[in-house]
PDB file of C-alpha atoms in Angstrom:
ATOM      1  CA  UNK A   1    -168.226-113.615-141.832  1.00 35.00           C
ATOM      2  CA  UNK A   2    -166.307-114.295-138.591  1.00 41.00           C
ATOM      3  CA  UNK A   3    -163.289-112.044-138.123  1.00 49.00           C
ATOM      4  CA  UNK A   4    -159.920-113.708-138.459  1.00 63.00           C
ATOM      5  CA  UNK A   5    -158.383-114.392-135.050  1.00 86.00           C
ATOM      6  CA  UNK A   6    -155.082-112.509-134.758  1.00 90.00           C
ATOM      7  CA  UNK A   7    -151.982-114.481-133.776  1.00 94.00           C
ATOM      8  CA  UNK A   8    -148.257-114.722-134.231  1.00 96.00           C
ATOM      9  CA  UNK A   9    -147.186-115.956-137.708  1.00 97.00           C
ATOM     10  CA  UNK A  10    -148.723-119.308-138.579  1.00 97.00           C
ATOM     11  CA  UNK A  11    -146.603-122.158-139.939  1.00 98.00           C
ATOM     12  CA  UNK A  12    -148.142-124.907-142.062  1.00 97.00           C
ATOM     13  CA  UNK A  13    -146.416-127.666-143.998  1.00 97.00           C
ATOM     14  CA  UNK A  14    -147.703-129.387-147.127  1.00 97.00           C
ATOM     15  CA  UNK A  15    -145.346-132.038-148.389  1.00 96.00           C
ATOM     16  CA  UNK A  16    -141.978-130.403-149.138  1.00 97.00           C
ATOM     17  CA  UNK A  17    -143.372-126.835-148.892  1.00 98.00           C
ATOM     18  CA  UNK A  18    -143.675-124.775-145.709  1.00 98.00           C
ATOM     19  CA  UNK A  19    -145.890-121.675-145.570  1.00 98.00           C
ATOM     20  CA  UNK A  20    -145.498-118.859-143.055  1.00 98.00           C
ATOM     21  CA  UNK A  21    -148.474-116.532-142.868  1.00 98.00           C
ATOM     22  CA  UNK A  22    -148.399-113.189-141.055  1.00 98.00           C
ATOM     23  CA  UNK A  23    -151.641-113.118-139.115  1.00 97.00           C
ATOM     24  CA  UNK A  24    -152.704-109.785-137.671  1.00 96.00           C
ATOM     25  CA  UNK A  25    -155.102-108.622-140.417  1.00 95.00           C
ATOM     26  CA  UNK A  26    -156.865-106.007-138.273  1.00 94.00           C
ATOM     27  CA  UNK A  27    -153.481-104.281-137.753  1.00 94.00           C
ATOM     28  CA  UNK A  28    -152.403-104.680-141.393  1.00 94.00           C
ATOM     29  CA  UNK A  29    -150.184-107.572-140.231  1.00 96.00           C
ATOM     30  CA  UNK A  30    -148.020-105.263-138.172  1.00 95.00           C
ATOM     31  CA  UNK A  31    -145.046-107.211-136.810  1.00 95.00           C
ATOM     32  CA  UNK A  32    -144.813-107.137-133.017  1.00 94.00           C
ATOM     33  CA  UNK A  33    -142.021-108.537-130.814  1.00 94.00           C
ATOM     34  CA  UNK A  34    -143.865-111.842-130.303  1.00 95.00           C
ATOM     35  CA  UNK A  35    -144.214-112.131-134.066  1.00 96.00           C
ATOM     36  CA  UNK A  36    -140.462-111.609-134.502  1.00 96.00           C
ATOM     37  CA  UNK A  37    -139.719-114.381-131.996  1.00 96.00           C
ATOM     38  CA  UNK A  38    -142.216-116.753-133.592  1.00 97.00           C
ATOM     39  CA  UNK A  39    -140.916-116.115-137.082  1.00 97.00           C
ATOM     40  CA  UNK A  40    -137.345-116.820-135.964  1.00 97.00           C
ATOM     41  CA  UNK A  41    -138.507-120.070-134.338  1.00 97.00           C
ATOM     42  CA  UNK A  42    -140.306-121.082-137.562  1.00 98.00           C
ATOM     43  CA  UNK A  43    -137.115-120.394-139.510  1.00 98.00           C
ATOM     44  CA  UNK A  44    -135.078-122.508-137.121  1.00 98.00           C
ATOM     45  CA  UNK A  45    -137.496-125.396-137.520  1.00 97.00           C
ATOM     46  CA  UNK A  46    -137.589-125.109-141.315  1.00 98.00           C
ATOM     47  CA  UNK A  47    -133.800-124.787-141.671  1.00 97.00           C
ATOM     48  CA  UNK A  48    -133.214-128.057-139.833  1.00 96.00           C
ATOM     49  CA  UNK A  49    -135.884-130.092-141.620  1.00 97.00           C
ATOM     50  CA  UNK A  50    -134.397-131.869-144.672  1.00 95.00           C
ATOM     51  CA  UNK A  51    -137.856-132.713-145.964  1.00 96.00           C
ATOM     52  CA  UNK A  52    -138.749-129.046-146.476  1.00 97.00           C
ATOM     53  CA  UNK A  53    -137.375-127.790-149.786  1.00 98.00           C
ATOM     54  CA  UNK A  54    -139.263-124.527-150.351  1.00 98.00           C
ATOM     55  CA  UNK A  55    -140.990-121.846-148.277  1.00 98.00           C
ATOM     56  CA  UNK A  56    -143.858-119.418-148.962  1.00 98.00           C
ATOM     57  CA  UNK A  57    -144.171-116.192-146.945  1.00 98.00           C
ATOM     58  CA  UNK A  58    -147.485-114.317-147.202  1.00 98.00           C
ATOM     59  CA  UNK A  59    -150.051-112.385-145.162  1.00 97.00           C
ATOM     60  CA  UNK A  60    -153.647-112.756-144.029  1.00 96.00           C
ATOM     61  CA  UNK A  61    -156.232-110.295-145.300  1.00 94.00           C
ATOM     62  CA  UNK A  62    -155.782-107.340-147.640  1.00 93.00           C
ATOM     63  CA  UNK A  63    -152.285-106.258-146.509  1.00 95.00           C
ATOM     64  CA  UNK A  64    -148.986-108.087-146.587  1.00 97.00           C
ATOM     65  CA  UNK A  65    -147.547-106.107-143.666  1.00 97.00           C
ATOM     66  CA  UNK A  66    -147.273-102.608-142.242  1.00 94.00           C
ATOM     67  CA  UNK A  67    -143.842-103.428-140.878  1.00 93.00           C
ATOM     68  CA  UNK A  68    -142.569-103.114-137.330  1.00 91.00           C
ATOM     69  CA  UNK A  69    -144.611-101.878-134.385  1.00 86.00           C
ATOM     70  CA  UNK A  70    -143.247 -98.353-133.968  1.00 78.00           C
ATOM     71  CA  UNK A  71    -143.902 -98.258-130.224  1.00 76.00           C
ATOM     72  CA  UNK A  72    -141.753-101.314-129.587  1.00 70.00           C
ATOM     73  CA  UNK A  73    -139.171 -99.934-132.025  1.00 66.00           C
ATOM     74  CA  UNK A  74    -138.720 -96.947-129.757  1.00 64.00           C
ATOM     75  CA  UNK A  75    -138.549 -99.206-126.716  1.00 65.00           C
ATOM     76  CA  UNK A  76    -135.768-101.271-128.317  1.00 60.00           C
ATOM     77  CA  UNK A  77    -133.687 -98.110-128.657  1.00 56.00           C
ATOM     78  CA  UNK A  78    -134.198 -97.228-125.006  1.00 57.00           C
ATOM     79  CA  UNK A  79    -133.676-100.757-123.674  1.00 58.00           C
ATOM     80  CA  UNK A  80    -129.882-100.421-123.334  1.00 59.00           C
ATOM     81  CA  UNK A  81    -129.218 -96.684-122.834  1.00 62.00           C
ATOM     82  CA  UNK A  82    -125.606 -97.211-121.725  1.00 62.00           C
ATOM     83  CA  UNK A  83    -124.657 -99.331-124.750  1.00 58.00           C
ATOM     84  CA  UNK A  84    -122.584 -97.725-127.492  1.00 60.00           C
ATOM     85  CA  UNK A  85    -124.697 -99.424-130.143  1.00 61.00           C
ATOM     86  CA  UNK A  86    -127.993-101.300-130.070  1.00 70.00           C
ATOM     87  CA  UNK A  87    -129.065-104.445-131.914  1.00 73.00           C
ATOM     88  CA  UNK A  88    -132.279-104.106-133.850  1.00 84.00           C
ATOM     89  CA  UNK A  89    -134.331-107.271-133.157  1.00 89.00           C
ATOM     90  CA  UNK A  90    -136.316-106.740-136.361  1.00 93.00           C
ATOM     91  CA  UNK A  91    -133.064-106.996-138.312  1.00 94.00           C
ATOM     92  CA  UNK A  92    -132.268-110.311-136.599  1.00 94.00           C
ATOM     93  CA  UNK A  93    -135.655-111.659-137.717  1.00 96.00           C
ATOM     94  CA  UNK A  94    -135.163-110.595-141.344  1.00 97.00           C
ATOM     95  CA  UNK A  95    -131.663-112.103-141.422  1.00 96.00           C
ATOM     96  CA  UNK A  96    -133.160-115.408-140.241  1.00 97.00           C
ATOM     97  CA  UNK A  97    -135.418-115.425-143.317  1.00 98.00           C
ATOM     98  CA  UNK A  98    -132.565-114.539-145.667  1.00 97.00           C
ATOM     99  CA  UNK A  99    -130.352-117.252-144.201  1.00 97.00           C
ATOM    100  CA  UNK A 100    -132.897-120.047-144.708  1.00 98.00           C
ATOM    101  CA  UNK A 101    -131.200-122.656-146.899  1.00 97.00           C
ATOM    102  CA  UNK A 102    -134.405-123.303-148.838  1.00 98.00           C
ATOM    103  CA  UNK A 103    -135.688-120.878-151.506  1.00 98.00           C
ATOM    104  CA  UNK A 104    -138.359-118.528-150.161  1.00 98.00           C
ATOM    105  CA  UNK A 105    -141.260-117.226-152.291  1.00 98.00           C
ATOM    106  CA  UNK A 106    -142.914-114.059-151.017  1.00 98.00           C
ATOM    107  CA  UNK A 107    -146.580-113.767-152.026  1.00 98.00           C
ATOM    108  CA  UNK A 108    -147.399-110.076-151.586  1.00 98.00           C
ATOM    109  CA  UNK A 109    -151.152-110.112-151.106  1.00 96.00           C
ATOM    110  CA  UNK A 110    -151.389-106.379-150.435  1.00 94.00           C
ATOM    111  CA  UNK A 111    -149.649-103.232-149.246  1.00 94.00           C
ATOM    112  CA  UNK A 112    -146.108-103.527-147.890  1.00 96.00           C
ATOM    113  CA  UNK A 113    -144.556-100.807-145.774  1.00 96.00           C
ATOM    114  CA  UNK A 114    -141.518-100.032-143.641  1.00 94.00           C
ATOM    115  CA  UNK A 115    -139.554-103.000-142.338  1.00 95.00           C
ATOM    116  CA  UNK A 116    -141.839-105.430-144.168  1.00 97.00           C
ATOM    117  CA  UNK A 117    -140.256-104.244-147.409  1.00 97.00           C
ATOM    118  CA  UNK A 118    -136.930-105.596-146.207  1.00 97.00           C
ATOM    119  CA  UNK A 119    -138.600-108.822-145.095  1.00 98.00           C
ATOM    120  CA  UNK A 120    -139.788-109.271-148.682  1.00 98.00           C
ATOM    121  CA  UNK A 121    -136.364-108.446-150.090  1.00 98.00           C
ATOM    122  CA  UNK A 122    -134.888-111.214-147.913  1.00 97.00           C
ATOM    123  CA  UNK A 123    -136.916-113.687-149.972  1.00 98.00           C
ATOM    124  CA  UNK A 124    -135.746-115.225-153.260  1.00 98.00           C
ATOM    125  CA  UNK A 125    -138.809-114.633-155.424  1.00 98.00           C
ATOM    126  CA  UNK A 126    -141.479-111.966-154.964  1.00 98.00           C
ATOM    127  CA  UNK A 127    -144.943-112.139-156.528  1.00 98.00           C
ATOM    128  CA  UNK A 128    -147.396-109.244-156.115  1.00 98.00           C
ATOM    129  CA  UNK A 129    -150.971-108.408-156.991  1.00 97.00           C
ATOM    130  CA  UNK A 130    -151.835-105.433-159.273  1.00 97.00           C
ATOM    131  CA  UNK A 131    -152.969-103.451-156.190  1.00 95.00           C
ATOM    132  CA  UNK A 132    -149.746-103.873-154.177  1.00 97.00           C
ATOM    133  CA  UNK A 133    -147.864-100.744-153.091  1.00 97.00           C
ATOM    134  CA  UNK A 134    -144.655-100.220-151.111  1.00 96.00           C
ATOM    135  CA  UNK A 135    -143.377 -97.349-149.015  1.00 94.00           C
ATOM    136  CA  UNK A 136    -140.296 -96.888-146.822  1.00 95.00           C
ATOM    137  CA  UNK A 137    -141.021 -94.075-144.294  1.00 93.00           C
ATOM    138  CA  UNK A 138    -137.755 -94.250-142.328  1.00 92.00           C
ATOM    139  CA  UNK A 139    -136.661 -90.664-143.180  1.00 93.00           C
ATOM    140  CA  UNK A 140    -140.092 -89.263-142.280  1.00 92.00           C
ATOM    141  CA  UNK A 141    -139.951 -91.000-138.887  1.00 91.00           C
ATOM    142  CA  UNK A 142    -136.393 -90.021-137.979  1.00 91.00           C
ATOM    143  CA  UNK A 143    -135.289 -93.637-138.222  1.00 90.00           C
ATOM    144  CA  UNK A 144    -131.800 -94.573-139.390  1.00 92.00           C
ATOM    145  CA  UNK A 145    -132.302 -97.929-141.024  1.00 93.00           C
ATOM    146  CA  UNK A 146    -130.182-100.932-140.013  1.00 93.00           C
ATOM    147  CA  UNK A 147    -127.258-102.035-142.187  1.00 93.00           C
ATOM    148  CA  UNK A 148    -128.668-105.401-143.293  1.00 94.00           C
ATOM    149  CA  UNK A 149    -131.772-103.779-144.730  1.00 95.00           C
ATOM    150  CA  UNK A 150    -129.803-101.095-146.576  1.00 96.00           C
ATOM    151  CA  UNK A 151    -127.510-103.780-148.018  1.00 95.00           C
ATOM    152  CA  UNK A 152    -130.496-105.771-149.279  1.00 96.00           C
ATOM    153  CA  UNK A 153    -132.004-102.626-150.873  1.00 97.00           C
ATOM    154  CA  UNK A 154    -128.753-101.807-152.698  1.00 96.00           C
ATOM    155  CA  UNK A 155    -127.998-105.395-153.788  1.00 94.00           C
ATOM    156  CA  UNK A 156    -131.567-106.198-154.923  1.00 95.00           C
ATOM    157  CA  UNK A 157    -132.756-102.857-156.288  1.00 96.00           C
ATOM    158  CA  UNK A 158    -129.594-100.917-157.087  1.00 95.00           C
ATOM    159  CA  UNK A 159    -127.924 -97.837-155.614  1.00 96.00           C
ATOM    160  CA  UNK A 160    -130.107 -95.178-157.192  1.00 97.00           C
ATOM    161  CA  UNK A 161    -133.397 -96.889-156.406  1.00 97.00           C
ATOM    162  CA  UNK A 162    -132.317 -97.433-152.822  1.00 97.00           C
ATOM    163  CA  UNK A 163    -131.622 -93.687-152.523  1.00 97.00           C
ATOM    164  CA  UNK A 164    -135.021 -92.792-153.941  1.00 96.00           C
ATOM    165  CA  UNK A 165    -136.798 -95.069-151.483  1.00 97.00           C
ATOM    166  CA  UNK A 166    -134.756 -94.326-148.348  1.00 96.00           C
ATOM    167  CA  UNK A 167    -133.988 -90.612-148.791  1.00 96.00           C
ATOM    168  CA  UNK A 168    -137.067 -89.404-150.648  1.00 96.00           C
ATOM    169  CA  UNK A 169    -139.571 -91.921-149.273  1.00 94.00           C
ATOM    170  CA  UNK A 170    -141.224 -92.494-152.646  1.00 95.00           C
ATOM    171  CA  UNK A 171    -144.311 -94.717-152.868  1.00 96.00           C
ATOM    172  CA  UNK A 172    -144.150 -97.317-155.635  1.00 97.00           C
ATOM    173  CA  UNK A 173    -147.140 -99.034-157.225  1.00 97.00           C
ATOM    174  CA  UNK A 174    -147.095-102.545-158.662  1.00 97.00           C
ATOM    175  CA  UNK A 175    -145.802-101.558-162.094  1.00 97.00           C
ATOM    176  CA  UNK A 176    -143.037 -99.444-160.551  1.00 97.00           C
ATOM    177  CA  UNK A 177    -142.145-102.259-158.159  1.00 97.00           C
ATOM    178  CA  UNK A 178    -141.865-104.587-161.154  1.00 98.00           C
ATOM    179  CA  UNK A 179    -139.674-102.106-163.050  1.00 97.00           C
ATOM    180  CA  UNK A 180    -137.258-101.715-160.123  1.00 97.00           C
ATOM    181  CA  UNK A 181    -137.067-105.437-159.443  1.00 96.00           C
ATOM    182  CA  UNK A 182    -138.866-105.243-156.105  1.00 97.00           C
ATOM    183  CA  UNK A 183    -141.338-107.795-157.418  1.00 98.00           C
ATOM    184  CA  UNK A 184    -140.563-110.374-160.072  1.00 98.00           C
ATOM    185  CA  UNK A 185    -144.073-110.840-161.398  1.00 97.00           C
ATOM    186  CA  UNK A 186    -147.537-109.269-161.096  1.00 98.00           C
ATOM    187  CA  UNK A 187    -150.255-111.884-160.565  1.00 98.00           C
ATOM    188  CA  UNK A 188    -154.056-111.417-160.378  1.00 97.00           C
ATOM    189  CA  UNK A 189    -155.147-111.396-156.759  1.00 97.00           C
ATOM    190  CA  UNK A 190    -157.277-114.539-157.110  1.00 97.00           C
ATOM    191  CA  UNK A 191    -154.263-116.417-158.565  1.00 98.00           C
ATOM    192  CA  UNK A 192    -151.545-115.227-156.212  1.00 98.00           C
ATOM    193  CA  UNK A 193    -151.496-118.120-153.758  1.00 97.00           C
ATOM    194  CA  UNK A 194    -151.724-120.696-156.546  1.00 98.00           C
ATOM    195  CA  UNK A 195    -148.812-119.002-158.334  1.00 98.00           C
ATOM    196  CA  UNK A 196    -146.743-119.058-155.141  1.00 98.00           C
ATOM    197  CA  UNK A 197    -147.535-122.727-154.571  1.00 98.00           C
ATOM    198  CA  UNK A 198    -146.654-123.564-158.163  1.00 98.00           C
ATOM    199  CA  UNK A 199    -143.284-121.850-157.828  1.00 98.00           C
ATOM    200  CA  UNK A 200    -142.631-123.505-154.456  1.00 98.00           C
ATOM    201  CA  UNK A 201    -143.484-127.007-155.583  1.00 97.00           C
ATOM    202  CA  UNK A 202    -141.469-126.534-158.791  1.00 97.00           C
ATOM    203  CA  UNK A 203    -138.297-125.609-156.916  1.00 97.00           C
ATOM    204  CA  UNK A 204    -139.042-128.290-154.302  1.00 97.00           C
ATOM    205  CA  UNK A 205    -138.805-130.846-157.075  1.00 95.00           C
ATOM    206  CA  UNK A 206    -135.276-129.800-158.022  1.00 95.00           C
ATOM    207  CA  UNK A 207    -132.048-131.137-156.546  1.00 95.00           C
ATOM    208  CA  UNK A 208    -131.805-129.646-153.012  1.00 95.00           C
ATOM    209  CA  UNK A 209    -128.023-129.842-152.718  1.00 95.00           C
ATOM    210  CA  UNK A 210    -127.616-127.836-155.925  1.00 95.00           C
ATOM    211  CA  UNK A 211    -130.446-125.394-155.189  1.00 97.00           C
ATOM    212  CA  UNK A 212    -129.373-124.658-151.640  1.00 96.00           C
ATOM    213  CA  UNK A 213    -125.696-124.485-152.541  1.00 95.00           C
ATOM    214  CA  UNK A 214    -126.343-122.017-155.359  1.00 95.00           C
ATOM    215  CA  UNK A 215    -128.663-119.914-153.175  1.00 96.00           C
ATOM    216  CA  UNK A 216    -125.916-119.596-150.578  1.00 95.00           C
ATOM    217  CA  UNK A 217    -123.376-118.704-153.265  1.00 95.00           C
ATOM    218  CA  UNK A 218    -125.618-116.076-154.863  1.00 95.00           C
ATOM    219  CA  UNK A 219    -126.314-114.414-151.510  1.00 94.00           C
ATOM    220  CA  UNK A 220    -122.602-114.404-150.729  1.00 93.00           C
ATOM    221  CA  UNK A 221    -121.778-112.937-154.135  1.00 93.00           C
ATOM    222  CA  UNK A 222    -124.350-110.175-153.589  1.00 90.00           C
ATOM    223  CA  UNK A 223    -122.590-109.292-150.329  1.00 87.00           C
ATOM    224  CA  UNK A 224    -119.092-109.680-151.804  1.00 88.00           C
ATOM    225  CA  UNK A 225    -118.217-112.233-149.135  1.00 91.00           C
ATOM    226  CA  UNK A 226    -117.977-115.425-151.183  1.00 91.00           C
ATOM    227  CA  UNK A 227    -115.507-117.937-149.714  1.00 92.00           C
ATOM    228  CA  UNK A 228    -113.951-119.719-152.739  1.00 93.00           C
ATOM    229  CA  UNK A 229    -112.968-122.756-150.672  1.00 92.00           C
ATOM    230  CA  UNK A 230    -116.498-123.205-149.292  1.00 91.00           C
ATOM    231  CA  UNK A 231    -117.891-122.742-152.781  1.00 92.00           C
ATOM    232  CA  UNK A 232    -115.553-125.385-154.180  1.00 94.00           C
ATOM    233  CA  UNK A 233    -116.565-127.841-151.446  1.00 92.00           C
ATOM    234  CA  UNK A 234    -120.294-127.377-152.220  1.00 91.00           C
ATOM    235  CA  UNK A 235    -119.638-127.735-155.948  1.00 93.00           C
ATOM    236  CA  UNK A 236    -117.636-130.907-155.411  1.00 94.00           C
ATOM    237  CA  UNK A 237    -120.270-132.335-153.060  1.00 92.00           C
ATOM    238  CA  UNK A 238    -122.854-131.942-155.830  1.00 93.00           C
ATOM    239  CA  UNK A 239    -120.593-133.505-158.455  1.00 93.00           C
ATOM    240  CA  UNK A 240    -120.135-136.549-156.207  1.00 94.00           C
ATOM    241  CA  UNK A 241    -123.777-136.774-155.070  1.00 94.00           C
ATOM    242  CA  UNK A 242    -126.433-139.359-155.798  1.00 93.00           C
ATOM    243  CA  UNK A 243    -128.638-136.473-156.907  1.00 94.00           C
ATOM    244  CA  UNK A 244    -126.553-135.648-159.989  1.00 93.00           C
ATOM    245  CA  UNK A 245    -126.533-139.295-161.054  1.00 94.00           C
ATOM    246  CA  UNK A 246    -130.300-139.380-160.622  1.00 91.00           C
ATOM    247  CA  UNK A 247    -130.700-136.096-162.493  1.00 93.00           C
ATOM    248  CA  UNK A 248    -128.660-137.291-165.475  1.00 95.00           C
ATOM    249  CA  UNK A 249    -130.446-140.659-165.527  1.00 95.00           C
ATOM    250  CA  UNK A 250    -133.871-139.005-165.399  1.00 91.00           C
ATOM    251  CA  UNK A 251    -132.902-136.629-168.200  1.00 94.00           C
ATOM    252  CA  UNK A 252    -131.808-139.517-170.422  1.00 94.00           C
ATOM    253  CA  UNK A 253    -134.864-141.605-169.561  1.00 94.00           C
ATOM    254  CA  UNK A 254    -137.196-138.616-170.031  1.00 93.00           C
ATOM    255  CA  UNK A 255    -138.839-139.012-166.627  1.00 93.00           C
ATOM    256  CA  UNK A 256    -139.187-136.789-163.554  1.00 91.00           C
ATOM    257  CA  UNK A 257    -136.174-137.093-161.229  1.00 92.00           C
ATOM    258  CA  UNK A 258    -136.466-138.297-157.642  1.00 92.00           C
ATOM    259  CA  UNK A 259    -133.920-136.338-155.645  1.00 91.00           C
ATOM    260  CA  UNK A 260    -133.019-137.338-152.114  1.00 89.00           C
ATOM    261  CA  UNK A 261    -130.618-134.552-151.183  1.00 87.00           C
ATOM    262  CA  UNK A 262    -127.552-136.724-150.896  1.00 88.00           C
TER     263      UNK A 262
END
C-alpha cells in the first residue's frame, strides 16, 4: 500500500458538512507551524460560508494527533526575548476552532496527546474508538500551559480532573475518557467516521440560527462572559425568523423542515 503523503490539514466539503483532516500520519499527526496556519485559514473559510452548517475534525492513520511540535514550541518562546509575555500560536489556532459558529464533531481515530487534547476540547462533540488514549505531558516537559487550554479543561472536565491531568500527567484510556467527559461516546473503529458524519448531517439539518446562537451562548456561559443584551438579540432574531415559522409548519405537517438560516 502506498504511504499517505503528508501535508497540512486537508479541508473537504460535502454538502453542508466540512471535514478537516490532520494529515501527517508518519509523525502521529504532529501539528507544525504550517499546520497551525492552514487550520486557521480553513476555520476562516468555514466561518464565513453560510452553506456550511457542521464540521468534522479528525486525523489520518492510527493517531489523532501528538500535539504541537516541541522544537517549534521552544522557538516560539525565544522569538521575542524582550517581550514581557509571549503569545502561543498554538493557542490562537485552538481558539479559532472553538470560535467557529458551526458545531464541530471531533472523531478521535487514535491516540491524542499534549496540545491536541485541547484541540479536541475546543470541539462540541467528541467521539472516540475503544483504543483511544489521552495524555497531557506539560508538567513533565516544564511547560506552563496557556490560559485558554486550562480554561477549556476546567469548564469541560471539571476542576479536579483538570488537576489530575495537568499536575499529575495521568494517562486516560477510552473508558476513563468517557467517565470524565473527555469523549461523549465510544464507537467501534470501523464505524467512527460514519458516526461522525451522521452527527454532522443531523445537526446540519437543524435551524442554523438557533444552533449557532445557542452554541455561542453555551460557550459564553462556560466562560462566565455571557452578554445578556447580545443573548436577547439572538433570541429575538430566532423568534422573528423564517426558520421558526418553517420549523413549526414542518412539525405540524409531520415532514422534514427546510431551514434557510434567515
